[in-house]
CSV table of C-alpha atoms in Angstrom, one decimal:
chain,number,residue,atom,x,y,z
A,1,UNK,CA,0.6,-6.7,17.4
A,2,UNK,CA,-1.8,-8.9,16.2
A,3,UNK,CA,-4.6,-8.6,13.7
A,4,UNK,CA,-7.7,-11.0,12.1
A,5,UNK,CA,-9.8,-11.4,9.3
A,6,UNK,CA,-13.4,-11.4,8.8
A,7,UNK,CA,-15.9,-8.9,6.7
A,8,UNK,CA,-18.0,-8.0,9.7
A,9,UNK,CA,-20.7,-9.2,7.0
A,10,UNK,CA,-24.8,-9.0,8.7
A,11,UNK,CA,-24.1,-7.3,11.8
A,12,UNK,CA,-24.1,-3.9,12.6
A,13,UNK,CA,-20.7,-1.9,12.1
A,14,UNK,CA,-19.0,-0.6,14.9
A,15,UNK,CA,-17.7,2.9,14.0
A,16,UNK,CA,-13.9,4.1,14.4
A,17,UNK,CA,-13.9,7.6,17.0
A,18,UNK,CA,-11.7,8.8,14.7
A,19,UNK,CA,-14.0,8.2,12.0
A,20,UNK,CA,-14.2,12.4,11.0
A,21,UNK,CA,-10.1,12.6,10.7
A,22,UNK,CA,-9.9,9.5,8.1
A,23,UNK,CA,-13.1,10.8,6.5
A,24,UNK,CA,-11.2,13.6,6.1
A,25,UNK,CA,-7.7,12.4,4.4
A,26,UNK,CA,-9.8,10.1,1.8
A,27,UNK,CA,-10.1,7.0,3.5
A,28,UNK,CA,-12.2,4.2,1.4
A,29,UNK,CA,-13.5,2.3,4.6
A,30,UNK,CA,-14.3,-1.5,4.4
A,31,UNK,CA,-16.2,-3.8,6.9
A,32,UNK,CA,-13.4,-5.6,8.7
A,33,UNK,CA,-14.5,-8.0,12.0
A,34,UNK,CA,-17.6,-6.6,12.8
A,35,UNK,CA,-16.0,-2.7,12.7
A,36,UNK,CA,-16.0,-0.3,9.6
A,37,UNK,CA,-12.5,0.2,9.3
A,38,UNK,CA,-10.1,2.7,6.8
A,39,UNK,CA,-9.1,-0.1,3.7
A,40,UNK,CA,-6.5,2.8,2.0
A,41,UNK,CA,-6.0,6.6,2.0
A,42,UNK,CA,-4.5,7.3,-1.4
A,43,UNK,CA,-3.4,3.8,-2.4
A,44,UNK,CA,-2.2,1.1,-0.7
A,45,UNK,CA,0.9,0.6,-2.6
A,46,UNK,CA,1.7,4.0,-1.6
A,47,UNK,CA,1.0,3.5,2.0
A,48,UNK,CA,2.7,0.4,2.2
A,49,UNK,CA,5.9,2.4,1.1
A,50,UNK,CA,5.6,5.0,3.2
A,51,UNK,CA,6.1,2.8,6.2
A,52,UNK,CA,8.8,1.1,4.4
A,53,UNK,CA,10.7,4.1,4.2
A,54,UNK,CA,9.5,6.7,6.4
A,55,UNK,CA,6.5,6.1,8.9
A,56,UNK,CA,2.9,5.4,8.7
A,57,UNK,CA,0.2,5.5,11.4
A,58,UNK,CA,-2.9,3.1,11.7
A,59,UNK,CA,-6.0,3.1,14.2
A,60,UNK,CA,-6.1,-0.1,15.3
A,61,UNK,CA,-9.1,0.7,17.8
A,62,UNK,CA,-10.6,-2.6,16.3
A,63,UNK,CA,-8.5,-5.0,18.6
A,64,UNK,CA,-9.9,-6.0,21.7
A,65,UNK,CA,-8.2,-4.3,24.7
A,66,UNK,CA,-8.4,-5.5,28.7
A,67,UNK,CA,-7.0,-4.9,31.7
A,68,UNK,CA,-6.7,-7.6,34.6
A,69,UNK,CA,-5.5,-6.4,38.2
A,70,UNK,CA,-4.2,-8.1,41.7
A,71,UNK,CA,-1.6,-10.2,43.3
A,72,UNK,CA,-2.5,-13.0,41.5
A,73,UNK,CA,-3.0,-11.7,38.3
A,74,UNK,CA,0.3,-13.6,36.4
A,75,UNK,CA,-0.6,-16.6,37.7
A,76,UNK,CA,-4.2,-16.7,36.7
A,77,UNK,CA,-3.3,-14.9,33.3
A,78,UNK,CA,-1.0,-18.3,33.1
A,79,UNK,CA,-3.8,-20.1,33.7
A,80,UNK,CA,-5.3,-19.0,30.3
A,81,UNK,CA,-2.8,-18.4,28.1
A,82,UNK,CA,0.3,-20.5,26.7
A,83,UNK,CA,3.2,-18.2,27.4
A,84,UNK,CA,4.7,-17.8,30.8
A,85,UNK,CA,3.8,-14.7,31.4
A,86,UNK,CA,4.7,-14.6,35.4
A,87,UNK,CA,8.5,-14.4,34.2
A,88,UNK,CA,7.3,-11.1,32.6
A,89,UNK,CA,8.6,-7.8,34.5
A,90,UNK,CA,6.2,-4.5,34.6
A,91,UNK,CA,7.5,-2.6,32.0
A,92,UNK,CA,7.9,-5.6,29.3
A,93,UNK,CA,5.3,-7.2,26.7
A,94,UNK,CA,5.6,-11.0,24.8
A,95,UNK,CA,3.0,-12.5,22.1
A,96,UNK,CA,0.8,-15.6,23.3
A,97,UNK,CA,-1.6,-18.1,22.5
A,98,UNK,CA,-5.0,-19.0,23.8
A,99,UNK,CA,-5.3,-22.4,23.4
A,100,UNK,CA,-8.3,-24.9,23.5
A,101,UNK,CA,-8.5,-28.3,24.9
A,102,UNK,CA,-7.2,-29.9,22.3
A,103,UNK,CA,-4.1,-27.6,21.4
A,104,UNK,CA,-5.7,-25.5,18.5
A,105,UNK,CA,-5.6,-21.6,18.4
A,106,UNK,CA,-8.2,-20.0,19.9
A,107,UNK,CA,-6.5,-17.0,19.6
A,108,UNK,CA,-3.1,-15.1,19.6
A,109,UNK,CA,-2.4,-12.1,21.8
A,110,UNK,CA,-0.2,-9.4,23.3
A,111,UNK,CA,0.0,-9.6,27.2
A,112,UNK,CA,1.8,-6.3,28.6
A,113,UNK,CA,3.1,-5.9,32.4
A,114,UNK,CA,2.6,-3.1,33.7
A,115,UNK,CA,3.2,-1.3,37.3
A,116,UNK,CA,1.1,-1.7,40.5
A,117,UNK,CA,0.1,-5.4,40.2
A,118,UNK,CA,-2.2,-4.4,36.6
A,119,UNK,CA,-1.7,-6.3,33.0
A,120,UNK,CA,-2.7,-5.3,29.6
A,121,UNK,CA,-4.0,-7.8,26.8
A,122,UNK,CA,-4.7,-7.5,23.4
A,123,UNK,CA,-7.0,-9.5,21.3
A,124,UNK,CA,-8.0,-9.8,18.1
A,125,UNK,CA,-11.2,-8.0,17.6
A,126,UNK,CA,-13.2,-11.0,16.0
A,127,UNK,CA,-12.6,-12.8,19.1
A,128,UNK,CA,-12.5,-10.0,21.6
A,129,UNK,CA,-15.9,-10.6,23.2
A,130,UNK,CA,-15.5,-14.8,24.0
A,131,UNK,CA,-11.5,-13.5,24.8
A,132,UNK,CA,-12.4,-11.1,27.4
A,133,UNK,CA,-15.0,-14.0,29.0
A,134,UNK,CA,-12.2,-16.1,29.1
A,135,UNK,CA,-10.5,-13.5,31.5
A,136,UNK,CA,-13.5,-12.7,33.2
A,137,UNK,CA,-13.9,-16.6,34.0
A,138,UNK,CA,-10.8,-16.4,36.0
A,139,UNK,CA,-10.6,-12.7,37.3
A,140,UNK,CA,-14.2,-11.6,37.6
A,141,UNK,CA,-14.1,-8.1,38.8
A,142,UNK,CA,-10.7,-7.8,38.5
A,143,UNK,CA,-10.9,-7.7,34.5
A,144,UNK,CA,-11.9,-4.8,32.8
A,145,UNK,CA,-13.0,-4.4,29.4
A,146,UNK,CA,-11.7,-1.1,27.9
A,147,UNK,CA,-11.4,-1.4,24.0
A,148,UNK,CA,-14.8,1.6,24.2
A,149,UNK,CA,-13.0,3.7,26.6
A,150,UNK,CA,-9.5,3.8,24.6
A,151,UNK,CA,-8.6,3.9,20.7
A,152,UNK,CA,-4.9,2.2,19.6
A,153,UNK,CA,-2.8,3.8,17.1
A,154,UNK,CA,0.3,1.7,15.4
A,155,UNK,CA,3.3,3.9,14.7
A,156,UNK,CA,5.4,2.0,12.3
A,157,UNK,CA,8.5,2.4,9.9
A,158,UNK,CA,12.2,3.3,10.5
A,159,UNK,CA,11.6,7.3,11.6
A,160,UNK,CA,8.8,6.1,13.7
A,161,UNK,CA,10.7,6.5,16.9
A,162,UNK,CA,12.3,9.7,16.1
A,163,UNK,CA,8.6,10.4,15.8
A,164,UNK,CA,7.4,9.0,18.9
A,165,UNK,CA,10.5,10.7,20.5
A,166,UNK,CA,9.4,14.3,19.6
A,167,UNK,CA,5.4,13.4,20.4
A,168,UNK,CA,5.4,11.5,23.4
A,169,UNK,CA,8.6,12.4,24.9
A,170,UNK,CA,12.2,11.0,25.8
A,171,UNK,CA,11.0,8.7,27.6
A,172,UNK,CA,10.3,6.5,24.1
A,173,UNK,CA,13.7,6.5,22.7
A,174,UNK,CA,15.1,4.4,25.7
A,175,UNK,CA,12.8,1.4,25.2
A,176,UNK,CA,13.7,-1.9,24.7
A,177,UNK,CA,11.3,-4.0,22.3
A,178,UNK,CA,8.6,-5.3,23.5
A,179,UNK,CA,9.2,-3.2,26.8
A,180,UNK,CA,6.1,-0.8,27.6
A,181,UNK,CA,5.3,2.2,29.5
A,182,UNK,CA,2.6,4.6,30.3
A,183,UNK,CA,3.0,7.9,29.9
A,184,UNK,CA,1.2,11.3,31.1
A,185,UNK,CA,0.4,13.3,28.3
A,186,UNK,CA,-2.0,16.1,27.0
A,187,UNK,CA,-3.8,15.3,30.2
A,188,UNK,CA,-4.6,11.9,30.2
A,189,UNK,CA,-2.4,8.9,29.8
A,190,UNK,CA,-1.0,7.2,27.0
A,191,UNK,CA,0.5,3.2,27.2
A,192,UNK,CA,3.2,3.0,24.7
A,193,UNK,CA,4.6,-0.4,24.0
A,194,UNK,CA,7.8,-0.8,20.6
A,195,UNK,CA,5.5,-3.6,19.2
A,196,UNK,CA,4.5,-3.8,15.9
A,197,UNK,CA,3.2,-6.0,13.1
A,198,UNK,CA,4.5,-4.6,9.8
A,199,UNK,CA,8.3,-6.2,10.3
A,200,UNK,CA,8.9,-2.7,10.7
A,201,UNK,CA,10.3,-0.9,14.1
A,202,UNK,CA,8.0,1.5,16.1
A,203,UNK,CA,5.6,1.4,18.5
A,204,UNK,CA,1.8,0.9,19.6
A,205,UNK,CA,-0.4,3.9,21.4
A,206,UNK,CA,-3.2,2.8,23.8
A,207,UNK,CA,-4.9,6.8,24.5
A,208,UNK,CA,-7.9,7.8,26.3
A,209,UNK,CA,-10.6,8.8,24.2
A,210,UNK,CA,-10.4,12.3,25.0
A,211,UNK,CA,-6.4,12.5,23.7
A,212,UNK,CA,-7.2,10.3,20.5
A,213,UNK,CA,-7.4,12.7,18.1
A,214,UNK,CA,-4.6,15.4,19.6
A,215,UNK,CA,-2.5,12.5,19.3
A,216,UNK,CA,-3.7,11.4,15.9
A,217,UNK,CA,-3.6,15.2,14.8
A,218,UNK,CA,0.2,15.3,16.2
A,219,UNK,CA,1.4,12.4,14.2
A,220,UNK,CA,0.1,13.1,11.4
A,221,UNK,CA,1.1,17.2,12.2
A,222,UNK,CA,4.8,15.2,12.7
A,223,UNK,CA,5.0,13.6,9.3
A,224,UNK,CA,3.2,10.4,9.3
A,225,UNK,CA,1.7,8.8,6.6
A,226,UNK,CA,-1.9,7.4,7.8
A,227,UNK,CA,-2.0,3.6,6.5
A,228,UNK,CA,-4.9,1.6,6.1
A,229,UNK,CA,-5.8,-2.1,6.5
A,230,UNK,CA,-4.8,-3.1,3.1
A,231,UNK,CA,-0.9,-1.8,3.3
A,232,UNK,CA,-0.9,-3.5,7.1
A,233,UNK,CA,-1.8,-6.7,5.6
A,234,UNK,CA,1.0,-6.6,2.8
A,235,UNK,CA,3.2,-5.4,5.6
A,236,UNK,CA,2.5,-8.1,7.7
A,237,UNK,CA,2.5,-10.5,5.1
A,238,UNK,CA,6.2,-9.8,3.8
A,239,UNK,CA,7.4,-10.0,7.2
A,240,UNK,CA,5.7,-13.7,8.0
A,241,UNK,CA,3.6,-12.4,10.8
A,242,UNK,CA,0.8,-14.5,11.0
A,243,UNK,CA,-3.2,-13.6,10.4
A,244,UNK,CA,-5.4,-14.9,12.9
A,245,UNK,CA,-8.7,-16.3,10.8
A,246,UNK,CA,-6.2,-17.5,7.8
A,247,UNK,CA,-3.1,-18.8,8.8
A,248,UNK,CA,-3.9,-19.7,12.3
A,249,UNK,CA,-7.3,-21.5,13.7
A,250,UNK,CA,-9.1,-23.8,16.8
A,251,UNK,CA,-7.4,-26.6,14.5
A,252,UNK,CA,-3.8,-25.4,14.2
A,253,UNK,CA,-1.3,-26.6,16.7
A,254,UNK,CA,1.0,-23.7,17.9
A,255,UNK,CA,3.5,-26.0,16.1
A,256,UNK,CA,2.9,-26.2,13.3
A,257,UNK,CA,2.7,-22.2,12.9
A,258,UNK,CA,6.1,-22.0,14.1
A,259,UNK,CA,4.7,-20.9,17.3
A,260,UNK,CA,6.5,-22.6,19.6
A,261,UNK,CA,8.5,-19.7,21.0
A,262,UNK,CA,4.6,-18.5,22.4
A,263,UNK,CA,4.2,-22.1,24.3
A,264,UNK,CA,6.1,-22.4,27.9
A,265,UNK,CA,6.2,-26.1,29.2
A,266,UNK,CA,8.7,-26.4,31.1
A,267,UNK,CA,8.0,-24.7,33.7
A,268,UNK,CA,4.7,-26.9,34.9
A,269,UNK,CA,2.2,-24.3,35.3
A,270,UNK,CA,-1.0,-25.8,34.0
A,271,UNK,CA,-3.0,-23.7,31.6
A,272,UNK,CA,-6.0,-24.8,29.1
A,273,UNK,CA,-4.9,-27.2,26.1
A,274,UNK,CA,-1.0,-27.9,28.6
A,275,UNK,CA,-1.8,-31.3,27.7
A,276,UNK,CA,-2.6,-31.7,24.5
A,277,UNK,CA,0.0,-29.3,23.6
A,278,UNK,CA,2.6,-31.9,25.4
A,279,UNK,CA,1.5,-34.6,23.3
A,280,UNK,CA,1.7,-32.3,20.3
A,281,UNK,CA,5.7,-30.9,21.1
A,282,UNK,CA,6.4,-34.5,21.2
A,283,UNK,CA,5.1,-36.2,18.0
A,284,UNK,CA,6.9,-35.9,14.7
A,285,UNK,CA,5.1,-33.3,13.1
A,286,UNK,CA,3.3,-33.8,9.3
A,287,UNK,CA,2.6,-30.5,7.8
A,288,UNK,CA,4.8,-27.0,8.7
A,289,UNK,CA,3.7,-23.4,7.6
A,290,UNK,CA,5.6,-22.6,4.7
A,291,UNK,CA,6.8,-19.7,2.8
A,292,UNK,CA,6.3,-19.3,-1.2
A,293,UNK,CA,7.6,-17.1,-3.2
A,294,UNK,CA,6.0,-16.8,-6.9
A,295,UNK,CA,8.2,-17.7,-9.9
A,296,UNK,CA,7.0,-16.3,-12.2
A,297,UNK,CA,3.8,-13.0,-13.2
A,298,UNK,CA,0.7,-13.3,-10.7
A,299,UNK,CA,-0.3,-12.4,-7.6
A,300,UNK,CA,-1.2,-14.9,-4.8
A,301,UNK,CA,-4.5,-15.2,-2.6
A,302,UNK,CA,-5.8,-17.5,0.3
A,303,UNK,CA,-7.8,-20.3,-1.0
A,304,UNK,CA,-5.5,-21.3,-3.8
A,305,UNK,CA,-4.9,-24.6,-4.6
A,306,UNK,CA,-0.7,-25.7,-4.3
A,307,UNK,CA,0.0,-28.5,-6.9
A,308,UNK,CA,3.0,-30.6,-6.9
A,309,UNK,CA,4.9,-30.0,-10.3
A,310,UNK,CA,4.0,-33.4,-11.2
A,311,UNK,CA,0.5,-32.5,-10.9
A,312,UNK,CA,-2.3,-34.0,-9.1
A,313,UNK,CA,-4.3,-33.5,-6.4
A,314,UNK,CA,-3.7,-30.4,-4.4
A,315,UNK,CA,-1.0,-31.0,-1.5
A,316,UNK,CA,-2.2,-27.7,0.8
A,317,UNK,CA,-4.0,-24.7,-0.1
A,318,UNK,CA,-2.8,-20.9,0.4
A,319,UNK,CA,-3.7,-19.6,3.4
A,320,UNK,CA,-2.6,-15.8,3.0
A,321,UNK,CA,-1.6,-14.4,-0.5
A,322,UNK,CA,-0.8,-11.2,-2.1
A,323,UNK,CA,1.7,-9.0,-4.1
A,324,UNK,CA,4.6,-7.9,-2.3
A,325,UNK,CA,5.1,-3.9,-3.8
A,326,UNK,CA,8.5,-4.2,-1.5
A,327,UNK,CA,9.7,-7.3,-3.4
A,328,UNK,CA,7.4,-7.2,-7.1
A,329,UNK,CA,6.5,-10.8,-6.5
A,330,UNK,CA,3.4,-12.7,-5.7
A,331,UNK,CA,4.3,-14.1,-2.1
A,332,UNK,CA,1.9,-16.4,0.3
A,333,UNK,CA,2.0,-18.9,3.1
A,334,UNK,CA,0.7,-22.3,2.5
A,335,UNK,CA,0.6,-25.4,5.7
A,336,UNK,CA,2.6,-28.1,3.1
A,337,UNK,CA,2.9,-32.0,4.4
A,338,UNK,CA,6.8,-31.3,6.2
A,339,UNK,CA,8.5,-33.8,4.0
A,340,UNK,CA,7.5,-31.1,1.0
A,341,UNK,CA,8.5,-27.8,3.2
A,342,UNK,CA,12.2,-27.8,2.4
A,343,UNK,CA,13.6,-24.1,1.4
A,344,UNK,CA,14.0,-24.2,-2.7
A,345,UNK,CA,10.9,-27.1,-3.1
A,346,UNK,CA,9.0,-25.6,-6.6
A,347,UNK,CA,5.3,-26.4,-6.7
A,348,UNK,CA,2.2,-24.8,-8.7
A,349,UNK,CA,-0.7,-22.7,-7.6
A,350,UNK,CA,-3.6,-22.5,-9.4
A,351,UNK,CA,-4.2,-18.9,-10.1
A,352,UNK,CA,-7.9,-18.8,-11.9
A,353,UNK,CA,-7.1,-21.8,-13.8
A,354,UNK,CA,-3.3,-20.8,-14.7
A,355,UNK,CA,-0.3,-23.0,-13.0
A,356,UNK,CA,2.4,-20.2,-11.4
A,357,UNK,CA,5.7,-21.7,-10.4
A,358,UNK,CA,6.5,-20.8,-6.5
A,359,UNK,CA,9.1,-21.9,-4.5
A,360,UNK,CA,9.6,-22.3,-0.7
A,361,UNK,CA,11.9,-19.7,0.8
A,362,UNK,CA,12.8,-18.8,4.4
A,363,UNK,CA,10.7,-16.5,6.5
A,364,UNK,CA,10.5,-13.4,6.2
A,365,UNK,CA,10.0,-12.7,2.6
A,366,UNK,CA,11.3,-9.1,3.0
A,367,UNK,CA,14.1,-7.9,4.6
A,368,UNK,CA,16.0,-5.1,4.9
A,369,UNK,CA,19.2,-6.2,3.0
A,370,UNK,CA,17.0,-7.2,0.1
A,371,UNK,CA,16.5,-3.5,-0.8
């Protein structure tokens, strides 16, 4: 799934429904994209291991959540986003783009497929509102904003399926990924989808709000560890899944990221920023999204400068950064010029005035076999 940034700073903060139950296992909470959101239970360390190794759960009611509707909804949903999404059969889910004119990221997004002629999509919550009016601009009444009538939980780590399994049924354990289904349960209904965004396998829960805290009470009842914002970023981050806000904006090409699996050209369709994004597949490309890994004691943050080893004048500047508790090391991603991206280039970042070695690896950062 995806996830953004932003401190929610001078507006008024939209509060969890679950609010009570975090409260209530020591959540420290944190303004996160204009919601108050759960930071870390007991530590994020902790949590981040837990997920690692077992399972974790996180509400992700934060992200903005829609539903289109009608015999035209894959083609206008095409319209809008990057990916073809018309090749998608009900029961399966893909990542896309939301592109402007000129190619940049407006936005990246799940779009699920469900039965009866009805698609779910997924935003990130500091763009849902200008995100849901780009659906309403082609669907009108056919799009429904629902992100106040549901709340989203993220079941994530290698028992989370057994997990699922035992909660939500048998009906979970057959799933492909990114296949989803919706699923009666406790009375109401619950759209599970095996996506994730921790690297780790599981699945996402979109539940009425009169199920969300059975469900919540079951996985937790079931052995799950609840995780907070500050373990899903590390998660993320070790697995070299992308942060809307950081390492993708209106001014990054798809391209660049290493998004090109998101964009669908070849099959015609014309969508918003098709053109541009034409141009852009074409040209030789002059900075890549690269990989660092640190070299050395110190722990990496957006905003720090990259230096060549030689010195001089910056050559990019992180654009996520943090300590990797799976791998002991300061890991971040950084958009270098290409002819400097090669796996094993060494450069320096300027940690608070101090010069730490890094070196560009491939993506992800963690994986399993590195254990």
């Amino acid at each position: 799934m995806t996830e953004d940034g932003g401190s929610g700073a001078g507006r008024r903060l939209r509060q969890l429904t679950l609010r009570d139950r975090h409260e209530a296992l020591g959540a420290r909470f944190a303004p996160f994209a204009g919601w108050e959101m759960p930071l870390q239970y007991q530590g994020i360390v902790g949590e981040h291991h837990a997920v690692r190794e077992g399972v974790g759960v996180f509400d992700v009611s934060h992200l903005g959540r829609a539903l289109v509707q009608g015999s035209q909804a894959g083609p206008l949903l095409r319209s809008v986003t990057t990916f073809d999404v018309t090749g998608l059969v009900p029961g399966k889910a893909h990542y896309s783009l939301y592109c402007n004119e000129a190619g940049g990221i407006d936005d990246d997004v799940f779009v699920y497929r469900l039965a009866g002629e009805r698609w779910a999509v997924v935003h990130n919550a500091s763009n849902a509102e200008q995100d849901f009016d780009r659906l309403r601009s082609v669907f009108g009444d056919e799009a429904s904003e629902i992100t106040a009538e549901t709340a989203m939980l993220a079941v994530q780590g290698p028992d989370a399926l057994s997990l699922l399994s035992t909660v939500l049924g048998p009906a979970v354990e057959g799933l492909e990924m990114r296949s989803c289904v919706e699923l009666d349960w406790d009375g109401g209904q619950v759209m599970f989808a095996r996506t994730g965004y921790t690297g780790e396998d599981g699945g996402e829960c979109v539940v009425g709000l009169a199920q969300a805290a059975a469900l919540w009470d079951a996985l937790i009842e079931g052995g799950a560890s609840p995780a907070g914002l500050g373990a899903r970023d590390t998660l993320r981050l070790e697995a070299a899944l992308p942060l809307y806000g950081n390492d993708l904006d209106a001014e990054t090409s798809p391209y660049d990221a290493g998004l090109g699996f998101a964009v669908t050209l070849d099959d015609g369709a014309p969508f918003t920023g098709r053109d541009a994004l034409v141009e852009a597949r074409g040209r030789p490309r002059t900075r890549r999204l690269a990989h660092l890994e640190a070299r050395g004691r110190g722990v990496l943050r957006s905003g720090y400068a990259v230096h060549a080893p030689e010195g001089g004048d910056p050559v990019a500047r992180l654009t996520s950064g943090s300590f990797s508790p799976s791998l002991r090391l300061g890991i971040g991603m950084a958009y270098l010029p290409v002819e400097l991206a090669k796996t094993g280039a060494r450069f320096d970042v300027d940690v608070r005035g101090r010069m730490l070695p890094v070196e560009v690896v491939r993506r992800p950062f963690y994986r399993k076999s590195r254990e």
